Short mmCIF file of C-alpha atoms in Angstrom, two decimals:
data_model
loop_
_atom_site.label_atom_id
_atom_site.label_comp_id
_atom_site.label_asym_id
_atom_site.label_seq_id
_atom_site.Cartn_x
_atom_site.Cartn_y
_atom_site.Cartn_z
CA MET A 1 14.21 -200.84 -37.98
CA SER A 2 13.53 -196.76 -38.10
CA LEU A 3 15.30 -194.30 -36.27
CA VAL A 4 12.68 -193.81 -34.09
CA ALA A 5 12.09 -197.11 -33.02
CA GLU A 6 15.80 -197.78 -32.57
CA ARG A 7 15.88 -195.14 -29.93
CA ARG A 8 13.07 -196.59 -28.24
CA ALA A 9 14.73 -200.08 -28.16
CA HIS A 10 17.83 -198.62 -27.05
CA ILE A 11 15.92 -196.74 -24.03
CA ASP A 12 13.85 -199.86 -23.14
CA LEU A 13 17.11 -201.73 -23.00
CA LEU A 14 18.35 -199.02 -20.75
CA GLU A 15 15.73 -199.10 -18.52
CA ALA A 16 15.76 -202.91 -18.15
CA TYR A 17 19.17 -202.63 -17.30
CA ARG A 18 18.95 -200.19 -15.05
CA LEU A 19 15.63 -200.20 -13.31
CA ASN A 20 15.70 -203.94 -13.05
CA GLY A 21 19.44 -204.88 -13.12
CA ASP A 22 19.02 -206.97 -16.05
CA GLY A 23 22.65 -207.89 -17.39
CA ALA A 24 21.61 -209.32 -20.64
CA ALA A 25 19.89 -206.01 -21.78
CA ARG A 26 23.00 -204.09 -21.15
CA ASP A 27 24.80 -206.55 -23.28
CA ARG A 28 22.47 -206.30 -26.30
CA LEU A 29 22.73 -202.47 -25.92
CA VAL A 30 26.41 -202.29 -25.96
CA GLU A 31 26.11 -204.61 -29.12
CA GLU A 32 23.79 -202.47 -30.46
CA LEU A 33 25.95 -199.67 -30.13
CA MET A 34 29.30 -201.71 -31.18
CA PRO A 35 29.02 -200.11 -34.79
CA LEU A 36 29.71 -196.44 -32.90
CA VAL A 37 32.44 -197.80 -31.26
CA HIS A 38 34.17 -199.54 -34.86
CA SER A 39 33.34 -196.08 -36.50
CA LEU A 40 35.55 -194.31 -34.22
CA ALA A 41 38.28 -196.84 -33.65
CA ARG A 42 38.51 -196.40 -37.63
CA ARG A 43 39.39 -192.92 -37.52
CA TYR A 44 42.22 -193.65 -35.06
CA ALA A 45 43.58 -196.75 -36.80
CA GLY A 46 46.70 -196.27 -38.77
CA ARG A 47 48.56 -194.37 -36.11
CA GLY A 48 50.78 -196.97 -34.60
CA GLU A 49 47.95 -198.98 -32.38
CA PRO A 50 46.46 -202.38 -33.75
CA TYR A 51 42.76 -201.51 -34.88
CA GLU A 52 41.26 -204.22 -32.34
CA ASP A 53 42.99 -202.72 -29.45
CA LEU A 54 40.95 -199.48 -30.39
CA VAL A 55 37.93 -201.22 -30.77
CA GLN A 56 38.46 -202.85 -27.29
CA VAL A 57 39.47 -199.86 -25.45
CA GLY A 58 36.19 -198.28 -27.32
CA ALA A 59 33.91 -200.73 -26.14
CA ILE A 60 35.10 -199.45 -22.45
CA GLY A 61 34.31 -196.35 -22.88
CA LEU A 62 31.01 -197.40 -24.74
CA ILE A 63 30.28 -199.46 -20.99
CA LYS A 64 31.33 -196.36 -19.20
CA ALA A 65 28.70 -194.22 -21.24
CA ILE A 66 26.01 -196.70 -20.70
CA ASP A 67 26.40 -196.88 -16.93
CA ARG A 68 26.78 -193.34 -16.47
CA PHE A 69 24.24 -192.15 -19.02
CA ASP A 70 21.19 -189.96 -17.52
CA LEU A 71 18.13 -191.13 -18.48
CA GLU A 72 15.75 -187.76 -17.81
CA ARG A 73 18.73 -186.51 -19.84
CA GLY A 74 17.19 -185.11 -23.30
CA VAL A 75 19.91 -186.30 -25.39
CA GLU A 76 20.83 -189.42 -27.53
CA LEU A 77 22.82 -192.22 -25.83
CA SER A 78 24.95 -192.51 -29.02
CA THR A 79 25.22 -188.54 -28.67
CA TYR A 80 26.46 -188.82 -25.20
CA ALA A 81 28.59 -191.93 -25.88
CA VAL A 82 30.96 -190.36 -28.52
CA PRO A 83 32.98 -188.17 -26.37
CA THR A 84 33.36 -190.75 -23.88
CA ILE A 85 34.52 -193.51 -26.02
CA VAL A 86 36.83 -191.07 -28.11
CA GLY A 87 38.30 -189.93 -24.60
CA GLU A 88 38.91 -193.73 -23.81
CA ILE A 89 40.85 -194.17 -27.31
CA ARG A 90 42.87 -190.92 -26.78
CA ARG A 91 43.67 -192.36 -22.98
CA HIS A 92 44.90 -195.54 -24.65
CA PHE A 93 47.35 -193.84 -26.84
CA ARG A 94 48.32 -191.38 -23.85
CA ASP A 95 49.35 -194.51 -21.64
CA ARG A 96 51.13 -196.03 -24.64
CA SER A 97 53.39 -192.80 -24.16
CA TRP A 98 51.98 -191.88 -27.79
CA SER A 99 54.02 -188.19 -27.60
CA VAL A 100 57.29 -190.30 -27.55
CA HIS A 101 56.01 -193.31 -29.89
CA VAL A 102 54.91 -191.23 -32.96
CA PRO A 103 58.03 -189.18 -33.53
CA ARG A 104 60.01 -192.14 -33.20
CA ARG A 105 57.96 -194.32 -35.57
CA MET A 106 58.48 -191.42 -38.05
CA LYS A 107 61.91 -191.67 -37.75
CA GLU A 108 62.07 -195.13 -38.48
CA LEU A 109 59.48 -195.30 -41.16
CA SER A 110 62.01 -192.21 -42.64
CA LEU A 111 64.69 -194.31 -42.65
CA ARG A 112 62.49 -197.29 -44.41
CA VAL A 113 61.20 -195.03 -46.85
CA SER A 114 64.42 -193.51 -47.99
CA ARG A 115 65.66 -197.54 -48.53
CA LEU A 116 62.53 -197.99 -50.47
CA VAL A 117 62.86 -195.05 -52.41
CA ASP A 118 66.72 -196.30 -53.83
CA ASP A 119 65.10 -199.98 -54.10
CA LEU A 120 62.12 -198.86 -56.16
CA SER A 121 64.03 -196.54 -58.16
CA SER A 122 66.06 -199.22 -59.61
CA GLU A 123 63.13 -201.75 -59.56
CA LEU A 124 61.06 -199.65 -61.52
CA GLY A 125 63.36 -197.60 -63.58
CA LYS A 126 62.30 -194.03 -62.27
CA ALA A 127 61.71 -192.34 -59.40
CA PRO A 128 58.72 -194.22 -57.19
CA THR A 129 55.38 -192.02 -56.89
CA VAL A 130 54.14 -191.84 -53.06
CA ALA A 131 51.61 -194.17 -53.88
CA GLU A 132 54.06 -196.74 -55.00
CA ILE A 133 56.05 -196.00 -51.75
CA ALA A 134 52.82 -196.20 -49.60
CA ALA A 135 52.04 -199.62 -50.97
CA ALA A 136 55.40 -201.00 -50.49
CA ALA A 137 55.66 -199.64 -47.26
CA GLU A 138 52.16 -200.66 -46.03
CA VAL A 139 51.77 -197.44 -44.57
CA GLU A 140 49.21 -194.56 -45.61
CA GLU A 141 50.19 -191.87 -48.02
CA GLU A 142 50.21 -189.14 -45.82
CA ASP A 143 52.91 -190.81 -43.72
CA VAL A 144 55.15 -191.48 -46.44
CA ILE A 145 54.85 -187.69 -47.48
CA GLU A 146 55.65 -186.67 -43.62
CA ALA A 147 58.25 -189.27 -43.53
CA LEU A 148 60.12 -187.54 -46.90
CA GLU A 149 59.57 -184.25 -45.06
CA THR A 150 61.27 -185.64 -42.31
CA ALA A 151 64.08 -187.06 -43.93
CA ARG A 152 64.86 -183.87 -45.58
CA ALA A 153 64.76 -182.09 -42.52
CA HIS A 154 67.03 -184.50 -41.03
CA THR A 155 69.71 -184.71 -43.84
CA THR A 156 69.51 -180.73 -43.85
CA THR A 157 70.45 -180.63 -40.29
CA SER A 158 73.04 -183.27 -40.63
CA LEU A 159 75.20 -180.25 -42.38
CA SER A 160 75.61 -178.87 -38.62
CA THR A 161 77.64 -182.14 -37.45
CA PRO A 162 81.54 -180.81 -36.43
CA ILE A 163 83.32 -180.98 -39.55
CA SER A 164 86.76 -179.69 -38.35
CA PRO A 165 89.93 -181.82 -38.19
CA GLY A 166 89.62 -181.47 -34.31
CA GLY A 167 85.64 -181.31 -34.53
CA GLU A 168 85.81 -177.79 -32.85
CA LEU A 169 84.39 -176.45 -36.07
CA ALA A 170 80.87 -177.03 -37.52
CA LEU A 171 79.71 -175.82 -41.08
CA ILE A 172 77.44 -173.49 -39.32
CA ASP A 173 80.38 -171.72 -37.89
CA MET A 174 81.50 -170.92 -41.40
CA LEU A 175 78.15 -169.47 -42.35
CA GLY A 176 78.45 -166.99 -39.10
CA GLU A 177 75.49 -167.68 -37.32
CA ASP A 178 73.44 -170.80 -36.08
CA GLU A 179 70.32 -171.65 -38.31
CA ALA A 180 67.06 -173.76 -38.92
CA GLY A 181 67.65 -176.87 -41.23
CA TYR A 182 65.63 -175.88 -43.98
CA GLU A 183 67.62 -172.63 -44.73
CA THR A 184 71.02 -174.51 -44.91
CA LEU A 185 70.04 -175.05 -48.72
CA GLU A 186 69.33 -171.86 -49.52
CA ARG A 187 72.57 -170.77 -48.03
CA GLY A 188 74.68 -172.95 -49.96
CA SER A 189 75.06 -169.94 -51.97
CA VAL A 190 76.68 -168.36 -49.00
CA VAL A 191 79.23 -170.90 -48.92
CA ARG A 192 80.19 -170.31 -52.66
CA THR A 193 80.81 -166.70 -51.90
CA GLY A 194 83.19 -167.58 -49.24
CA LEU A 195 84.84 -170.11 -51.50
CA ASP A 196 85.49 -167.49 -53.86
CA ALA A 197 87.88 -166.18 -51.46
CA LEU A 198 89.96 -168.77 -51.81
CA SER A 199 93.12 -169.73 -54.07
CA GLU A 200 92.58 -173.02 -56.44
CA ARG A 201 94.33 -175.01 -54.13
CA GLU A 202 92.59 -173.91 -51.14
CA ARG A 203 89.28 -174.33 -52.68
CA ARG A 204 90.00 -177.81 -53.80
CA ILE A 205 91.17 -178.51 -49.99
CA VAL A 206 88.02 -177.07 -48.54
CA VAL A 207 86.19 -179.24 -51.02
CA LEU A 208 87.96 -182.39 -50.27
CA ARG A 209 87.64 -182.15 -46.73
CA PHE A 210 84.30 -180.74 -46.33
CA VAL A 211 82.14 -182.03 -49.28
CA LYS A 212 83.94 -185.28 -49.75
CA GLY A 213 85.15 -185.85 -46.36
CA LEU A 214 88.54 -186.81 -46.91
CA THR A 215 90.62 -186.86 -44.11
CA GLN A 216 93.51 -184.52 -43.82
CA SER A 217 96.11 -187.17 -44.19
CA GLU A 218 94.00 -188.60 -47.11
CA ILE A 219 93.68 -185.09 -48.70
CA ALA A 220 97.75 -185.09 -48.30
CA SER A 221 98.33 -187.94 -50.07
CA GLU A 222 95.90 -187.22 -52.76
CA MET A 223 97.91 -183.44 -53.26
CA GLY A 224 101.33 -184.74 -52.61
CA LEU A 225 101.44 -182.51 -49.68
CA SER A 226 102.49 -183.06 -45.89
CA GLN A 227 99.43 -183.63 -43.60
CA MET A 228 100.96 -180.52 -41.74
CA HIS A 229 101.00 -178.49 -44.99
CA VAL A 230 97.44 -179.51 -45.25
CA SER A 231 96.14 -178.50 -41.99
CA ARG A 232 97.94 -175.34 -42.28
CA LEU A 233 96.15 -174.62 -45.91
CA LEU A 234 93.21 -175.48 -44.35
CA ARG A 235 93.11 -172.90 -41.28
CA GLY A 236 94.17 -170.08 -43.72
CA ALA A 237 91.17 -171.10 -45.83
CA LEU A 238 88.59 -170.98 -43.43
CA ALA A 239 90.07 -167.87 -42.05
CA ALA A 240 89.69 -166.40 -45.57
CA MET A 241 86.25 -167.65 -45.78
CA HIS A 242 85.32 -166.08 -42.63
CA GLY A 243 86.59 -162.69 -43.62
CA ARG A 244 84.99 -163.10 -46.70
CA LEU A 245 81.71 -163.46 -45.03
CA ASP A 246 82.02 -161.40 -41.91
CA ASP A 247 82.60 -158.59 -44.41
CA GLY A 248 78.72 -159.45 -45.38
CA GLU A 249 79.68 -159.33 -49.20
CA GLY A 250 77.31 -160.97 -50.67
CA LEU A 251 75.38 -161.97 -47.52
CA PRO A 252 71.54 -161.42 -47.97
CA LEU A 253 71.11 -162.00 -44.32
CA MET B 1 56.80 -167.37 -31.98
CA THR B 2 55.50 -163.48 -31.96
CA GLY B 3 52.07 -162.68 -33.75
CA ALA B 4 50.01 -165.06 -35.65
CA THR B 5 50.47 -167.00 -38.40
CA SER B 6 47.66 -167.83 -40.58
CA VAL B 7 47.35 -170.27 -43.78
CA THR B 8 44.18 -170.33 -45.90
CA LEU B 9 43.72 -173.12 -48.22
CA VAL B 10 40.65 -173.26 -50.84
CA LEU B 11 40.63 -176.56 -52.12
CA PRO B 12 37.79 -178.23 -54.05
CA ALA B 13 35.54 -180.25 -52.02
CA GLN B 14 36.54 -183.62 -52.75
CA PRO B 15 37.95 -186.55 -50.69
CA GLU B 16 40.95 -186.79 -52.42
CA TYR B 17 41.82 -183.31 -50.99
CA LEU B 18 41.50 -183.97 -47.48
CA LEU B 19 45.06 -185.15 -47.56
CA VAL B 20 46.31 -181.87 -48.39
CA ALA B 21 44.21 -180.21 -45.54
CA ARG B 22 45.66 -182.52 -43.29
CA LEU B 23 49.31 -181.97 -44.30
CA ALA B 24 49.03 -178.37 -44.21
CA LEU B 25 47.71 -178.58 -40.69
CA THR B 26 50.53 -180.81 -39.80
CA GLY B 27 52.99 -178.38 -41.04
CA VAL B 28 51.31 -175.40 -39.45
CA ALA B 29 51.08 -177.28 -36.42
CA ARG B 30 54.61 -177.86 -36.14
CA LEU B 31 55.78 -174.98 -36.52
CA ALA B 32 54.51 -174.24 -32.92
CA GLU B 33 56.29 -177.51 -31.74
CA SER B 34 52.74 -179.20 -31.37
CA ASP B 35 52.69 -182.28 -29.48
CA GLU B 36 51.71 -185.19 -31.13
CA GLU B 37 48.75 -185.74 -29.49
CA ALA B 38 47.30 -182.34 -30.23
CA LEU B 39 48.27 -182.54 -33.68
CA ALA B 40 46.27 -186.15 -34.03
CA ASP B 41 43.45 -184.71 -32.48
CA LEU B 42 43.78 -181.58 -34.79
CA ARG B 43 43.92 -183.61 -37.54
CA LEU B 44 41.01 -185.70 -36.93
CA ALA B 45 38.84 -182.69 -36.75
CA VAL B 46 40.02 -180.99 -39.72
CA THR B 47 39.24 -184.30 -41.57
CA GLU B 48 35.77 -184.41 -40.11
CA ALA B 49 34.86 -180.78 -40.86
CA ALA B 50 36.16 -181.13 -44.46
CA ALA B 51 34.69 -184.34 -44.80
CA ASN B 52 31.41 -182.78 -44.08
CA VAL B 53 31.67 -180.63 -46.36
CA CYS B 54 32.63 -182.74 -49.15
CA ARG B 55 29.57 -185.03 -48.34
CA HIS B 56 26.83 -182.13 -48.05
CA ALA B 57 27.72 -178.83 -48.94
CA TYR B 58 27.12 -178.53 -52.94
CA ALA B 59 24.02 -180.51 -54.14
CA ASP B 60 25.87 -180.99 -57.54
CA GLY B 61 28.96 -182.02 -56.43
CA ALA B 62 31.19 -179.12 -57.17
CA GLY B 63 32.43 -176.61 -55.04
CA ASP B 64 35.26 -175.49 -52.88
CA VAL B 65 36.33 -175.72 -49.22
CA THR B 66 38.22 -172.44 -47.41
CA ILE B 67 40.18 -173.96 -44.67
CA THR B 68 41.90 -171.25 -42.46
CA LEU B 69 44.53 -172.45 -40.06
CA GLU B 70 45.81 -169.53 -37.45
CA LEU B 71 48.58 -169.75 -34.98
CA SER B 72 48.03 -167.88 -32.20
CA ALA B 73 50.83 -166.27 -29.87
CA ASP B 74 49.75 -168.60 -27.00
CA ASP B 75 50.32 -171.94 -29.07
CA ARG B 76 46.82 -172.50 -30.03
CA LEU B 77 45.53 -173.58 -33.30
CA GLU B 78 42.28 -172.41 -34.51
CA VAL B 79 40.77 -173.87 -37.63
CA VAL B 80 37.84 -172.51 -39.68
CA VAL B 81 36.32 -174.59 -42.36
CA GLU B 82 33.92 -172.34 -44.56
CA ASP B 83 31.93 -173.80 -48.01
CA ASP B 84 29.71 -171.93 -50.10
CA GLY B 85 27.05 -174.26 -50.32
CA VAL B 86 23.44 -175.16 -49.43
CA GLY B 87 24.04 -174.16 -45.68
CA PHE B 88 22.04 -175.75 -42.98
CA ASP B 89 19.16 -175.67 -40.74
CA ARG B 90 20.38 -173.93 -37.53
CA GLU B 91 17.84 -175.18 -35.25
CA GLY B 92 18.81 -178.49 -36.70
CA VAL B 93 22.24 -178.58 -35.62
CA ALA B 94 21.85 -177.10 -32.01
CA GLU B 95 20.25 -180.24 -31.48
CA TRP B 96 21.86 -182.62 -33.70
CA ARG B 97 21.51 -186.13 -32.92
CA PRO B 98 24.35 -188.85 -34.53
CA ASP B 99 21.65 -191.20 -35.07
CA GLU B 100 19.44 -188.93 -37.35
CA LEU B 101 22.57 -187.00 -38.91
CA GLY B 102 24.36 -190.27 -39.41
CA GLU B 103 27.74 -189.33 -40.29
CA ASP B 104 27.42 -185.95 -40.13
CA GLY B 105 26.25 -185.66 -36.42
CA MET B 106 29.07 -188.18 -35.81
CA GLY B 107 31.53 -186.08 -37.25
CA LEU B 108 30.56 -182.68 -35.34
CA ALA B 109 30.31 -184.85 -32.09
CA ILE B 110 34.02 -185.82 -32.95
CA ILE B 111 35.19 -182.47 -33.29
CA ARG B 112 33.56 -181.65 -30.38
CA ALA B 113 35.14 -184.15 -28.34
CA VAL B 114 38.62 -183.38 -29.57
CA THR B 115 38.76 -179.70 -29.50
CA ASP B 116 37.70 -176.48 -27.60
CA ASP B 117 35.08 -174.03 -28.21
CA VAL B 118 33.22 -175.37 -31.60
CA GLU B 119 31.17 -172.91 -33.39
CA ILE B 120 28.81 -173.51 -36.34
CA GLY B 121 26.81 -171.33 -38.30
CA PRO B 122 26.55 -169.28 -41.71
CA ARG B 123 29.33 -167.69 -42.68
CA PRO B 124 29.19 -163.98 -42.16
CA SER B 125 28.54 -163.45 -45.86
CA GLY B 126 25.21 -165.19 -44.99
CA SER B 127 25.70 -168.20 -47.57
CA GLY B 128 26.98 -171.46 -46.89
CA THR B 129 28.61 -172.75 -43.40
CA ARG B 130 31.32 -171.61 -41.27
CA LEU B 131 32.87 -174.13 -38.57
CA ARG B 132 35.38 -173.01 -36.23
CA PHE B 133 37.29 -174.76 -33.61
CA SER B 134 40.37 -174.51 -31.87
CA ARG B 135 42.58 -176.58 -29.88
CA SER B 136 46.31 -175.67 -27.43
CA LEU B 137 49.20 -177.59 -29.26
CA ARG B 138 49.81 -178.52 -25.90
CA SER B 139 47.87 -181.72 -24.17
#
C-alpha cells in the first residue's frame, strides 16, 4: 500500500469508529499502528522493564491517541500518537519508581561485573573486554561501562571509611579536607608526602594499620611491641603526618 | 555548580560511535546529579539525533557529527547536534510526517516528546544541519 493510500485507510477507519461507533474499525487501526508502538518500546528496552510490558503500556498510549485525535487537525494520526505513546511508556517507568530503581540496578550490576571480571580473567587468561563482560552478564556494553565507572567511584570513596582505632579518624582527615572520590587517587602522593615525615618504624606501623588493615594488636604481635606502645606510636605518627600536611609542604592544593 | 560546563565531541557519523555520545552525555549529566528519568530522556534524544545524522547527513557515508553538551547554571542540559552534510529542506522539516519520513520523522517526534524547545535548521555557517534541544535535569 502506498503511504497516501495507507493514510487514507487510517482516516477511513478512524471515521468509521468515531462517526459510526465501529469498534472493529478501531481494533484494525490499533493493529495497523502497532509497529509504531513496537518501534518506540524498543528504544526504552534494556532499562530494567520487560519489552513486552513496554509494548502493552505503549498500546494504551496508542488507544488514547486514537480516541483523542482531532479529525479536523492537519496532522498525521501517527505523528500525533508518538508523544502520547512515549508519555505512557515514561509514566510506566515513573510508576515503577524508576529513579530509585536504576541506580540500585547499577550498583547491583557493578558488583556482578566486578565478579565477572575476576572470573573471566582467570577463564580467558587475560583481562576481558567490555564486549566479553557484556555477553557474560547479558546486558548492553553501555551498562557495563557505566557499571565499571560506578565500581571505580565506589572503591575510591570507600577509602573515606573510618580507619583510626576508635573510628574517630578517617583517611580523609589525614588529608586535611573533604574530597570527592575521584580525587583520592591523585592525592595518594599527598599521603606519601606525609609518610616522609615518619621514622621507618612509624611508617611501617601506619602502612600495616591503614594499608594492610591490621588491628593494633596484630601489629603489636608482628613487631614484638605492646598494643599500648603501638597505639602511642600510631598517634604520634598521625600527628607528625598532620603537621607535615598542614605545613603545606608538597601540597598542590 | 557555578557557570556553565560545556563539552564538545566530534565523532565520525557512524552508528558505532553513538555509544560514545551517550556515555559523554551521561557523564556530564551526572556532574549535575541529574535524576535518572531526565538522564534516560536525554540519552534517548541524543541517540535519535545522532542516528539521524548517521543515516542521512553524508551521501558518501563519511563525515563527522559534532555534539555539544552544555550544562547551564539552572541545571538544564542543552544538546546541539551538528553535521556538515547535505542539509535538508526547511519546509519539509517544519511539517515532517513520520509516515513520510520514516525513521527520521520518528526520531524527531521522539526528541520533541522527551525534551523541550527543539530547534532544527541549517548551521550558522550555512551548510549542514543543526539540531538543538534542552531539558531540565530534574523531572
